[in-house]
Coordinates of C-alpha atoms in Angstrom, one line a residue:
Chain A
M99 CA 20.0 25.1 -5.5
N100 CA 16.4 25.2 -4.2
K101 CA 15.6 26.6 -7.4
V102 CA 16.9 23.9 -9.5
Y103 CA 14.8 21.4 -7.2
D104 CA 11.7 23.5 -7.8
K105 CA 12.4 23.2 -11.6
I106 CA 12.9 19.6 -11.5
F107 CA 9.8 19.1 -9.4
K108 CA 7.7 21.1 -11.6
Y109 CA 8.9 19.3 -14.8
S110 CA 8.3 15.9 -13.2
L111 CA 4.8 16.9 -12.3
Q112 CA 4.0 17.8 -15.8
M113 CA 5.6 14.6 -17.1
I114 CA 3.4 12.6 -14.8
V115 CA 0.4 14.3 -16.3
I116 CA 1.6 14.0 -20.0
I117 CA 2.5 10.4 -19.6
F118 CA -1.0 9.5 -17.7
C119 CA -2.9 11.1 -20.7
V120 CA -1.0 10.0 -23.6
F121 CA 0.5 6.6 -22.7
P122 CA -2.8 4.6 -23.3
F123 CA -3.0 6.1 -26.6
Y124 CA 0.8 5.8 -27.5
Y125 CA 0.6 2.2 -26.3
S126 CA -2.6 1.2 -28.7
V127 CA -0.6 2.9 -31.7
M128 CA 2.4 0.9 -30.9
T129 CA 0.2 -2.4 -30.7
S130 CA -1.7 -1.5 -33.9
L131 CA 1.8 -1.6 -35.7
E132 CA 3.0 -4.8 -34.7
G133 CA 2.4 -8.1 -36.5
S134 CA 0.6 -11.0 -34.9
S135 CA 3.7 -12.3 -32.9
A136 CA 5.0 -9.2 -31.8
V137 CA 1.6 -8.2 -30.5
F138 CA 1.9 -10.7 -27.8
E139 CA 5.2 -9.6 -26.4
P140 CA 4.8 -6.7 -24.1
N141 CA 7.1 -4.0 -24.6
F142 CA 7.4 -0.3 -24.5
F143 CA 8.8 0.5 -28.0
P144 CA 7.6 -1.3 -31.3
T145 CA 10.0 -4.0 -32.4
E146 CA 8.7 -3.9 -35.9
I147 CA 6.7 -1.8 -38.1
N148 CA 3.8 -4.2 -39.8
P149 CA 0.8 -2.4 -41.7
K150 CA -1.0 -5.9 -41.7
N151 CA -3.7 -4.8 -39.0
Y152 CA -4.3 -1.8 -41.2
N153 CA -4.4 -3.7 -44.6
Y154 CA -6.8 -6.2 -43.0
L155 CA -9.2 -3.4 -41.6
L156 CA -9.1 -1.1 -44.7
F157 CA -9.2 -3.8 -47.3
E158 CA -10.6 -7.1 -46.0
H159 CA -13.2 -5.9 -43.4
N160 CA -16.2 -3.6 -43.7
F161 CA -14.6 -1.0 -41.5
P162 CA -14.1 1.7 -44.2
Q163 CA -18.2 1.4 -44.4
T164 CA -18.8 2.1 -40.8
I165 CA -16.4 5.0 -41.2
L166 CA -18.6 6.5 -44.1
N167 CA -21.7 5.8 -41.9
S168 CA -20.4 7.6 -39.0
L169 CA -19.4 10.6 -41.5
F170 CA -22.6 10.8 -42.9
V171 CA -24.6 10.8 -39.6
A172 CA -22.2 13.3 -38.0
T173 CA -22.2 15.7 -41.1
V174 CA -26.2 15.7 -41.3
T175 CA -26.6 16.0 -37.6
V176 CA -24.2 18.7 -36.9
S177 CA -25.3 20.8 -39.8
I178 CA -28.9 20.7 -38.8
S179 CA -28.4 21.3 -35.0
I180 CA -25.9 24.1 -35.7
T181 CA -28.4 26.0 -38.2
I182 CA -31.2 25.6 -35.8
S183 CA -29.2 26.6 -32.8
Y184 CA -27.7 29.6 -34.4
F185 CA -31.0 31.4 -34.5
A186 CA -32.2 29.9 -31.4
A187 CA -29.1 31.2 -29.7
W188 CA -29.7 34.9 -31.1
S189 CA -33.4 34.7 -29.4
L190 CA -31.9 33.5 -26.4
S191 CA -29.0 35.8 -26.0
R192 CA -29.8 39.3 -27.5
V193 CA -33.5 39.5 -27.1
N194 CA -35.5 40.1 -24.1
F195 CA -38.5 38.2 -23.5
K196 CA -40.7 36.7 -21.1
G197 CA -40.1 33.2 -20.2
R198 CA -36.4 33.3 -21.5
S199 CA -34.6 32.0 -18.4
M200 CA -37.5 29.3 -18.2
F201 CA -36.6 28.0 -21.9
L202 CA -32.8 28.0 -21.0
F203 CA -33.4 26.0 -17.9
V204 CA -35.5 23.7 -19.7
I205 CA -32.7 23.2 -22.4
L206 CA -30.3 22.7 -19.6
A207 CA -32.5 20.0 -18.0
I208 CA -33.0 18.0 -21.3
S209 CA -29.3 18.1 -21.8
M210 CA -28.7 16.2 -18.5
F211 CA -31.5 13.7 -19.3
P212 CA -30.6 10.2 -19.1
Q213 CA -30.9 8.6 -23.1
I214 CA -32.4 5.5 -21.6
A215 CA -35.5 7.7 -20.3
V216 CA -36.8 7.7 -24.0
L217 CA -35.2 4.5 -25.4
T218 CA -38.5 2.6 -25.3
G219 CA -40.5 5.4 -26.9
M220 CA -37.7 6.1 -29.6
Y221 CA -37.8 2.3 -30.5
Q222 CA -41.4 2.2 -31.0
L223 CA -41.2 5.4 -33.1
F224 CA -38.2 3.8 -35.0
L225 CA -40.5 0.9 -35.8
N226 CA -43.2 3.1 -37.1
F227 CA -40.7 5.2 -38.9
K228 CA -39.2 2.1 -40.7
D229 CA -42.8 1.1 -41.8
F230 CA -43.5 4.3 -43.2
Y231 CA -40.2 4.7 -44.8
F232 CA -40.2 1.1 -46.5
N233 CA -43.9 2.0 -47.9
I234 CA -42.4 4.9 -49.7
F235 CA -39.1 3.9 -50.9
D236 CA -38.0 0.9 -52.5
L237 CA -35.5 -1.8 -51.4
R238 CA -32.3 -0.6 -52.5
V239 CA -32.2 2.3 -50.1
K240 CA -33.4 0.3 -47.1
G241 CA -29.9 0.2 -45.7
V242 CA -30.2 4.0 -45.0
T243 CA -33.2 3.9 -42.6
S244 CA -31.2 3.4 -39.6
L245 CA -28.7 6.1 -40.4
L246 CA -31.5 8.6 -41.0
W247 CA -33.2 7.6 -37.9
L248 CA -29.8 8.0 -36.0
C249 CA -29.3 11.7 -37.6
F250 CA -32.6 12.3 -36.0
T251 CA -31.9 11.1 -32.4
Y252 CA -28.7 12.7 -32.4
T253 CA -30.0 15.9 -33.5
M254 CA -32.4 16.2 -30.6
F255 CA -29.7 15.1 -28.3
N256 CA -27.2 17.5 -29.7
I257 CA -29.3 20.6 -29.8
P258 CA -29.7 21.3 -26.1
F259 CA -25.9 21.5 -26.1
T260 CA -25.4 23.3 -29.3
V261 CA -28.0 25.9 -28.0
W262 CA -26.3 26.3 -24.7
V263 CA -23.1 26.7 -25.9
L264 CA -23.8 29.1 -29.0
T265 CA -26.1 31.5 -26.5
T266 CA -23.2 31.6 -24.2
F267 CA -20.8 32.6 -26.9
M268 CA -23.3 35.1 -28.4
K269 CA -23.8 36.8 -25.2
G270 CA -20.1 37.7 -25.4
V271 CA -20.5 39.9 -28.4
P272 CA -20.8 43.6 -27.5
K273 CA -24.2 45.2 -27.7
E274 CA -22.9 48.2 -29.7
I275 CA -22.2 46.2 -32.7
E276 CA -25.8 45.2 -33.2
E277 CA -27.1 48.6 -31.9
A278 CA -25.8 50.5 -34.9
A279 CA -27.5 48.0 -37.3
I280 CA -30.8 48.4 -35.6
V281 CA -30.6 51.9 -36.1
D282 CA -30.0 51.6 -39.7
G283 CA -33.1 49.6 -39.9
A284 CA -31.5 46.1 -40.5
S285 CA -33.9 43.3 -39.8
S286 CA -32.8 40.5 -37.4
F287 CA -32.4 38.1 -40.4
L288 CA -30.0 40.4 -41.9
I289 CA -28.1 41.2 -38.8
L290 CA -27.6 37.5 -38.3
R291 CA -26.3 37.0 -41.5
K292 CA -24.1 40.1 -42.2
I293 CA -23.0 41.0 -38.6
F294 CA -23.1 38.0 -36.1
L295 CA -22.1 35.4 -38.8
P296 CA -18.6 36.7 -39.3
I297 CA -17.9 37.3 -35.5
M298 CA -19.3 34.1 -34.7
T299 CA -17.6 31.9 -37.3
P300 CA -14.8 30.5 -34.9
A301 CA -17.5 29.9 -32.2
I302 CA -19.8 28.2 -34.5
F303 CA -16.9 26.0 -35.9
T304 CA -15.8 25.2 -32.2
T305 CA -19.3 24.1 -31.2
A306 CA -19.7 22.0 -34.5
I307 CA -16.3 20.3 -33.8
M308 CA -17.6 19.3 -30.2
A309 CA -20.9 18.2 -31.6
M310 CA -19.3 16.1 -34.0
I311 CA -17.1 14.6 -31.6
A312 CA -20.0 13.7 -29.4
V313 CA -21.8 12.1 -32.5
W314 CA -18.7 10.0 -33.4
N315 CA -18.3 8.7 -29.8
E316 CA -22.3 7.7 -29.3
F317 CA -22.6 4.2 -28.4
L318 CA -26.0 3.5 -27.0
F319 CA -28.3 4.6 -29.7
A320 CA -26.0 3.3 -32.5
L321 CA -26.1 -0.2 -30.9
T322 CA -29.9 0.0 -30.4
F323 CA -31.0 1.1 -33.7
T324 CA -28.2 -0.2 -36.2
A325 CA -28.7 -4.1 -37.0
T326 CA -26.8 -5.0 -40.0
N327 CA -23.0 -4.8 -41.2
S328 CA -23.9 -2.0 -43.7
D329 CA -25.4 0.4 -41.2
R330 CA -23.2 0.3 -38.4
T331 CA -21.3 3.3 -37.0
I332 CA -17.8 3.1 -35.8
T333 CA -18.4 2.7 -32.1
V334 CA -20.6 -0.5 -32.9
G335 CA -18.0 -1.6 -35.5
I336 CA -15.3 -1.5 -33.2
A337 CA -17.1 -3.2 -30.4
L338 CA -17.8 -6.1 -32.8
I339 CA -14.3 -6.9 -33.8
N340 CA -14.1 -10.0 -31.5
G341 CA -13.0 -13.4 -31.9
T342 CA -14.7 -16.3 -30.8
I343 CA -12.5 -17.4 -27.9
E344 CA -10.8 -15.2 -25.3
Y345 CA -7.4 -15.5 -26.5
E346 CA -8.2 -15.2 -30.1
V347 CA -9.2 -11.7 -29.6
P348 CA -7.6 -9.8 -32.5
W349 CA -6.0 -7.0 -30.4
G350 CA -4.0 -6.0 -33.1
S351 CA -7.0 -5.2 -35.3
I352 CA -8.9 -3.7 -32.5
M353 CA -6.1 -1.4 -31.7
A354 CA -5.8 -0.4 -35.5
A355 CA -9.3 0.5 -35.6
S356 CA -9.1 2.5 -32.5
V357 CA -6.2 4.4 -33.8
I358 CA -7.9 5.1 -37.3
V359 CA -11.0 6.6 -35.5
T360 CA -9.2 8.5 -32.9
V361 CA -6.2 10.1 -34.7
P362 CA -8.5 12.5 -36.7
L363 CA -9.9 13.5 -33.5
V364 CA -6.4 13.8 -31.5
I365 CA -5.1 16.1 -34.5
I366 CA -8.3 18.5 -34.4
T367 CA -8.4 18.8 -30.7
L368 CA -4.5 19.7 -30.6
L369 CA -5.0 22.1 -33.5
L370 CA -8.1 23.9 -31.9
Q371 CA -6.7 23.4 -28.3
G372 CA -7.5 26.6 -27.0
R373 CA -10.9 27.1 -28.7
I374 CA -12.0 23.6 -27.4
M375 CA -11.1 24.6 -23.7
S376 CA -13.1 27.8 -24.1
G377 CA -16.1 25.9 -25.6
L378 CA -16.0 23.1 -23.2
T379 CA -16.0 25.8 -20.5
A380 CA -18.8 27.7 -22.3
G381 CA -21.0 24.7 -22.1
S382 CA -20.8 24.2 -18.4
I383 CA -20.3 27.7 -16.8
K384 CA -22.7 30.3 -18.4
G385 CA -19.4 32.3 -19.6
Chain B
M1224 CA -40.1 53.1 -31.8
K1225 CA -42.2 50.4 -30.2
S1226 CA -42.1 48.6 -33.4
V1227 CA -38.6 47.7 -33.3
S1228 CA -38.4 46.1 -30.2
Q1229 CA -41.7 44.1 -30.7
L1230 CA -40.5 43.1 -34.1
R1231 CA -37.3 41.7 -32.6
K1232 CA -39.5 39.9 -29.8
R1233 CA -41.6 38.3 -32.6
T1234 CA -38.7 37.4 -34.9
A1235 CA -37.0 35.8 -31.6
L1236 CA -39.9 33.7 -30.8
I1237 CA -40.1 32.6 -34.5
F1238 CA -36.5 31.8 -34.2
L1239 CA -37.1 29.5 -31.5
I1240 CA -40.0 27.5 -33.2
P1241 CA -37.6 24.7 -34.9
V1242 CA -36.0 24.1 -31.4
T1243 CA -39.1 23.9 -29.8
I1244 CA -40.4 21.5 -32.4
V1245 CA -37.6 19.2 -32.5
L1246 CA -37.7 19.2 -28.3
L1247 CA -41.2 18.4 -28.2
S1248 CA -41.2 15.7 -31.0
S1249 CA -37.9 14.1 -30.2
A1250 CA -37.9 14.5 -26.3
L1251 CA -41.1 15.0 -24.9
Y1252 CA -43.0 12.4 -27.0
P1253 CA -40.8 9.5 -26.6
L1254 CA -40.6 10.4 -23.0
I1255 CA -44.4 10.2 -22.4
S1256 CA -44.9 7.2 -24.5
T1257 CA -42.0 5.3 -22.4
L1258 CA -44.0 6.2 -19.3
Y1259 CA -47.1 4.9 -21.0
L1260 CA -45.3 1.7 -22.0
S1261 CA -44.2 1.2 -18.7
L1262 CA -47.8 0.7 -18.0
T1263 CA -48.3 -2.0 -20.6
D1264 CA -47.6 -5.6 -21.1
A1265 CA -45.3 -4.6 -24.2
E1266 CA -43.1 -7.5 -25.5
L1267 CA -41.7 -8.1 -28.9
E1268 CA -44.8 -9.5 -30.5
N1269 CA -47.3 -6.7 -29.3
F1270 CA -45.0 -3.9 -29.2
L1271 CA -46.8 -1.7 -31.3
D1272 CA -50.3 -2.3 -29.7
P1273 CA -49.7 -3.2 -26.0
N1274 CA -52.3 -3.6 -23.5
Y1275 CA -52.8 -1.4 -20.4
V1276 CA -51.8 -3.3 -17.5
G1277 CA -51.5 -0.7 -14.7
F1278 CA -48.5 -0.8 -12.2
I1279 CA -47.7 -4.6 -12.5
N1280 CA -44.2 -3.9 -14.0
Y1281 CA -43.2 -1.8 -11.1
L1282 CA -44.8 -3.7 -8.2
E1283 CA -47.3 -6.7 -8.0
N1284 CA -48.4 -9.2 -5.4
Y1285 CA -49.0 -12.3 -7.1
E1286 CA -49.9 -15.4 -5.0
G1287 CA -48.2 -13.9 -2.0
M1288 CA -44.8 -13.2 -4.0
W1289 CA -43.7 -10.0 -5.0
Y1290 CA -42.9 -9.1 -8.7
G1291 CA -41.7 -6.3 -10.5
V1292 CA -38.8 -3.8 -11.0
L1293 CA -39.1 -2.8 -7.4
A1294 CA -39.0 -6.2 -6.1
D1295 CA -36.1 -7.4 -8.3
S1296 CA -33.1 -7.4 -6.1
L1297 CA -30.9 -7.4 -9.5
F1298 CA -32.5 -3.7 -10.1
W1299 CA -31.4 -2.6 -6.7
N1300 CA -28.1 -4.1 -7.2
S1301 CA -27.8 -1.9 -10.4
V1302 CA -28.8 1.1 -8.4
R1303 CA -26.3 0.3 -5.8
N1304 CA -23.4 -0.3 -8.7
T1305 CA -24.3 3.2 -10.2
I1306 CA -24.4 5.0 -6.9
V1307 CA -21.0 3.3 -6.2
F1308 CA -19.6 4.0 -9.6
S1309 CA -20.8 7.7 -9.5
V1310 CA -19.5 8.6 -5.9
F1311 CA -16.1 7.0 -6.6
S1312 CA -15.5 8.2 -10.1
V1313 CA -16.5 11.6 -9.6
S1314 CA -14.5 12.1 -6.4
L1315 CA -11.6 10.6 -8.2
E1316 CA -12.2 12.8 -11.1
V1317 CA -12.4 16.1 -8.8
I1318 CA -9.3 15.1 -7.2
L1319 CA -7.3 14.4 -10.4
G1320 CA -8.9 17.3 -12.1
I1321 CA -7.9 19.9 -9.7
S1322 CA -4.3 18.5 -9.5
F1323 CA -4.2 18.7 -13.3
A1324 CA -5.4 22.1 -13.4
L1325 CA -2.8 23.3 -10.9
I1326 CA -0.1 21.6 -13.0
M1327 CA -1.5 23.3 -16.1
L1328 CA -0.9 26.7 -14.6
I1329 CA 3.0 25.8 -14.4
E1330 CA 4.5 28.5 -16.9
N1331 CA 7.5 26.8 -18.7
K1332 CA 8.5 25.0 -21.8
L1333 CA 6.1 22.1 -21.3
K1334 CA 3.0 24.3 -20.7
W1335 CA 1.6 23.6 -24.2
F1336 CA 2.4 19.6 -24.0
V1337 CA 0.4 19.6 -20.9
R1338 CA -2.4 21.3 -22.2
A1339 CA -2.6 19.2 -25.5
A1340 CA -2.0 15.9 -23.4
V1341 CA -4.9 16.6 -21.3
L1342 CA -7.5 17.0 -24.1
I1343 CA -6.4 13.7 -25.8
P1344 CA -8.3 11.3 -23.1
W1345 CA -11.4 13.8 -23.7
A1346 CA -11.3 13.1 -27.4
I1347 CA -11.2 9.4 -27.5
P1348 CA -14.4 7.7 -27.8
T1349 CA -15.3 5.7 -24.7
I1350 CA -15.5 2.5 -26.8
V1351 CA -11.8 3.0 -27.6
S1352 CA -10.5 3.9 -24.2
A1353 CA -12.4 0.8 -22.9
R1354 CA -10.8 -1.3 -25.4
M1355 CA -7.2 0.2 -24.8
F1356 CA -7.3 -0.4 -21.3
E1357 CA -8.7 -4.0 -21.6
W1358 CA -5.7 -4.6 -23.8
M1359 CA -3.2 -3.0 -21.4
L1360 CA -4.7 -4.8 -18.4
Q1361 CA -4.9 -8.2 -20.3
D1362 CA -4.0 -11.1 -18.3
Q1363 CA -1.5 -12.8 -20.3
F1364 CA 0.1 -10.0 -22.5
G1365 CA -1.0 -6.9 -21.0
I1366 CA 1.8 -4.4 -20.4
F1367 CA 0.1 -3.6 -16.7
N1368 CA 0.7 -7.3 -15.6
Y1369 CA 4.0 -7.3 -17.2
I1370 CA 5.1 -4.4 -15.3
L1371 CA 3.9 -5.6 -11.8
I1372 CA 5.5 -9.1 -12.5
G1373 CA 8.6 -7.2 -13.5
M1374 CA 8.4 -5.5 -10.0
G1375 CA 8.0 -8.7 -8.3
I1376 CA 4.5 -7.2 -6.9
I1377 CA 2.5 -10.4 -8.4
E1378 CA 3.7 -13.7 -9.7
Q1379 CA 1.2 -14.4 -12.4
G1380 CA -0.9 -12.5 -14.6
K1381 CA -4.4 -11.2 -13.2
A1382 CA -7.4 -10.8 -15.3
W1383 CA -8.3 -7.2 -14.0
T1384 CA -11.3 -6.6 -16.2
T1385 CA -13.1 -10.1 -16.0
D1386 CA -12.5 -10.4 -12.0
P1387 CA -15.7 -9.3 -10.5
Q1388 CA -13.6 -8.1 -7.6
T1389 CA -11.4 -5.7 -9.7
S1390 CA -13.5 -5.0 -12.6
M1391 CA -15.6 -2.0 -10.9
I1392 CA -12.4 -0.6 -9.8
V1393 CA -11.0 -0.9 -13.5
I1394 CA -14.2 0.9 -14.7
I1395 CA -14.0 3.7 -12.2
I1396 CA -10.3 4.1 -13.1
I1397 CA -11.1 4.1 -17.0
D1398 CA -13.8 6.7 -16.3
A1399 CA -11.6 8.9 -14.4
W1400 CA -9.0 8.8 -17.2
K1401 CA -11.5 9.9 -19.6
T1402 CA -13.2 12.6 -17.8
S1403 CA -10.7 14.3 -15.4
P1404 CA -9.4 16.5 -18.1
F1405 CA -13.2 17.9 -18.5
V1406 CA -13.1 18.5 -14.6
A1407 CA -9.3 19.8 -15.0
I1408 CA -10.4 22.4 -18.0
L1409 CA -13.1 23.8 -15.9
V1410 CA -11.0 24.3 -12.8
Y1411 CA -8.4 25.7 -14.7
A1412 CA -10.8 28.2 -16.4
G1413 CA -12.0 29.0 -12.8
L1414 CA -8.4 29.5 -11.8
K1415 CA -7.6 31.7 -14.8
A1416 CA -10.5 33.8 -13.9
L1417 CA -9.0 34.6 -10.6
P1418 CA -7.2 38.0 -10.0
N1419 CA -3.4 37.4 -10.5
E1420 CA -2.6 38.5 -6.9
V1421 CA -4.4 35.5 -5.6
L1422 CA -2.3 33.2 -7.7
E1423 CA 1.0 35.2 -7.1
A1424 CA 0.2 35.2 -3.3
G1425 CA 0.5 31.5 -3.6
K1426 CA 3.5 31.4 -5.2
V1427 CA 5.6 33.9 -3.0
D1428 CA 4.7 31.7 -0.1
G1429 CA 5.9 28.5 -1.6
T1430 CA 6.9 26.8 1.4
N1431 CA 3.5 26.2 2.7
G1432 CA 1.7 26.0 -0.8
I1433 CA -1.0 23.4 0.3
T1434 CA -2.3 25.6 3.2
Q1435 CA -2.3 28.5 0.8
F1436 CA -4.3 26.6 -1.8
Y1437 CA -6.7 25.2 0.7
Y1438 CA -7.5 28.6 2.4
I1439 CA -7.2 31.0 -0.3
I1440 CA -7.9 29.5 -3.6
F1441 CA -9.8 26.6 -3.2
P1442 CA -13.0 28.7 -1.7
L1443 CA -12.5 30.9 -4.7
I1444 CA -12.7 28.0 -7.4
L1445 CA -15.3 26.2 -5.3
P1446 CA -18.2 27.4 -7.8
A1447 CA -16.1 25.9 -10.8
I1448 CA -15.9 22.6 -8.9
A1449 CA -19.5 22.6 -8.0
V1450 CA -20.4 22.9 -11.7
A1451 CA -17.9 20.2 -12.5
I1452 CA -19.5 17.9 -10.0
V1453 CA -23.0 18.3 -11.1
F1454 CA -22.1 17.9 -14.7
R1455 CA -19.9 14.9 -14.1
G1456 CA -22.4 13.4 -11.4
L1457 CA -25.4 13.5 -13.8
D1458 CA -23.4 12.0 -16.4
A1459 CA -21.9 9.5 -14.3
L1460 CA -25.6 8.2 -13.1
R1461 CA -26.6 7.3 -16.6
V1462 CA -23.3 5.4 -17.4
F1463 CA -23.7 3.0 -19.9
D1464 CA -20.8 2.2 -22.6
L1465 CA -18.1 1.4 -20.1
I1466 CA -20.1 -0.8 -17.8
Y1467 CA -21.6 -2.4 -20.8
L1468 CA -18.3 -3.1 -22.7
I1469 CA -16.0 -4.1 -19.8
N1470 CA -17.1 -7.5 -18.6
A1471 CA -20.3 -7.4 -20.6
G1472 CA -22.0 -10.5 -19.4
S1473 CA -21.7 -9.7 -15.4
K1474 CA -24.8 -9.1 -13.5
D1475 CA -22.6 -8.1 -10.7
I1476 CA -21.4 -4.6 -12.0
M1477 CA -24.5 -3.7 -13.9
S1478 CA -25.8 0.0 -13.9
M1479 CA -29.1 1.1 -13.8
T1480 CA -28.9 2.1 -17.8
V1481 CA -27.7 -1.5 -18.6
Y1482 CA -30.3 -3.3 -16.5
A1483 CA -32.9 -1.5 -18.4
R1484 CA -31.5 -2.0 -21.8
R1485 CA -31.0 -5.5 -21.1
E1486 CA -34.6 -6.0 -20.1
M1487 CA -35.7 -4.3 -23.3
F1488 CA -33.5 -5.7 -26.0
E1489 CA -32.3 -8.8 -24.7
Y1490 CA -35.5 -10.1 -23.2
S1491 CA -37.9 -8.2 -25.0
H1492 CA -39.6 -7.2 -22.1
F1493 CA -40.4 -3.7 -23.3
G1494 CA -42.8 -2.9 -20.7
F1495 CA -40.7 -4.0 -17.7
G1496 CA -37.6 -2.3 -19.2
A1497 CA -39.7 1.1 -19.9
A1498 CA -40.7 0.9 -16.3
A1499 CA -36.9 0.3 -15.0
S1500 CA -35.9 3.5 -17.3
T1501 CA -38.7 5.5 -15.7
M1502 CA -37.3 4.6 -12.3
L1503 CA -34.0 5.3 -13.4
T1504 CA -35.2 8.8 -14.8
L1505 CA -37.0 9.5 -11.4
I1506 CA -34.0 8.7 -9.0
I1507 CA -31.5 10.9 -11.4
G1508 CA -34.4 13.6 -11.4
V1509 CA -34.4 13.8 -7.7
I1510 CA -30.6 13.8 -7.6
A1511 CA -30.4 16.6 -10.0
V1512 CA -32.8 18.7 -8.2
I1513 CA -31.2 18.4 -5.0
F1514 CA -27.8 19.0 -6.9
I1515 CA -28.9 22.1 -8.8
Q1516 CA -30.5 23.6 -5.7
R1517 CA -27.5 23.1 -3.3
T1518 CA -25.2 24.3 -6.0
R1519 CA -27.5 27.2 -7.1
L1520 CA -26.9 26.4 -10.6
H1521 CA -30.6 27.5 -11.2
K1522 CA -29.4 31.0 -10.4
L1523 CA -26.9 31.2 -13.1
D1524 CA -29.1 33.1 -15.4
E1525 CA -29.6 35.9 -12.8
M1526 CA -26.2 36.1 -12.0
E1527 CA -25.1 37.9 -15.2

């Protein structure tokens, strides 16, 4: 009898955790699927399925543009930071040189830096960059300025993280694998390409996904450096879906936008569950 | 054979050049120019060419009155808010995180679902979680008030997010919802790294599980918890999105980052805002050094 109770107790603990974590997401999916009148009747299960909110966002609103902007910024940022970090990670994990721990410590310190500490300086740089950019390129591509700038600032805030995680992952590769190649006289560049790349691909992929999520979710810089409808990223886009009066807040559309930007992340996270868990751990403990 | 290891060292340093350039140009330079701007009268008109004014953005006595960031009660208010937020949210996250981690250890058919569910709040953007909770807590149509009214606890819907008395609590809860999974994953990894016998010992003596946990397991996962506290704590001290989004207009619950950004981009007081953000960096820096010293995080590299 005790065993049965024990089982029920364990299952209920697990159910509490699952409901706690999933319910807000479930509830927003449900709200997003309801038409305007049903939204304003609290309930636990959808009373109707109405694509109205999604139609509005995807066809009558500039939301698709913000998604493209975010995708652009995320892709550029992540490719640059991963490439730079991959080489740096090799130096920091496989080679013994003076000042290595110091370098890692500085990286860790920068990753804990408050973004606001550089915001004023960044903004001044941004205005200079804009001037410089406008002088070179003609008007048609002006809208891209803020996005390029976001790529630059995000790369900077991502690099400490990607270097740290990739260094931890690379420390885990057995020494023997590399030693054989060194004896054969292979250059470091060749070793990184032919030996480490295949072994490290899953780790690189995990790190890239985590960096991408960080870019996708960033708000402070996006809010500061984007100013027009055409260069907004998704976080700012969602923040600005608003009615004029309190009870006019278009909750259905806000929830639909939230679901659109969240569902891909949730799917990726669920598919790569184990990897992301090891990535998160590697990012914090040295591994 | 000296050439091989020397060549490797040289290559290693070359590979570090791009990272160094990025960090110098995009972290060190703006940091220094922010420091400099905090000593100027930069406003919107003269932002690119401000005048040096000394420390008056920090503190100035003008005709018997004190001015500057350090004399602004709103600034100290934001410092207090930030510390209250950080202490309560991190404590709540550690408690929830440890509980989640222990529940994640349960081996049965739901195991996969628990681990999957725990990652969902982590993956959701802060802006989305803020909006989701605002909607659930909305005074007229929110599900939370609906449940409370149904249970007879309250008679009328309450505006949880806009009421200054409850909005800080709401913000702490949203933050805990979003980031407890991170703590849970770190602690879970710490638990997994323990020798099996330790966990088994706890299981066999199921009757006093809590005592077992407190005296045997807890001391062993303390390092993992310390790391989680450092990372979460430093993250909480620079909080921006949640506080900016929930109850945006309110001065009562501003954090330090919201305060500094408001000075810069709403009032165009760039010099003053730079001074505020420099103060924030100093405060976080001091707390970070204390944290890192106490938890011995700086010895991680030697611990290999």
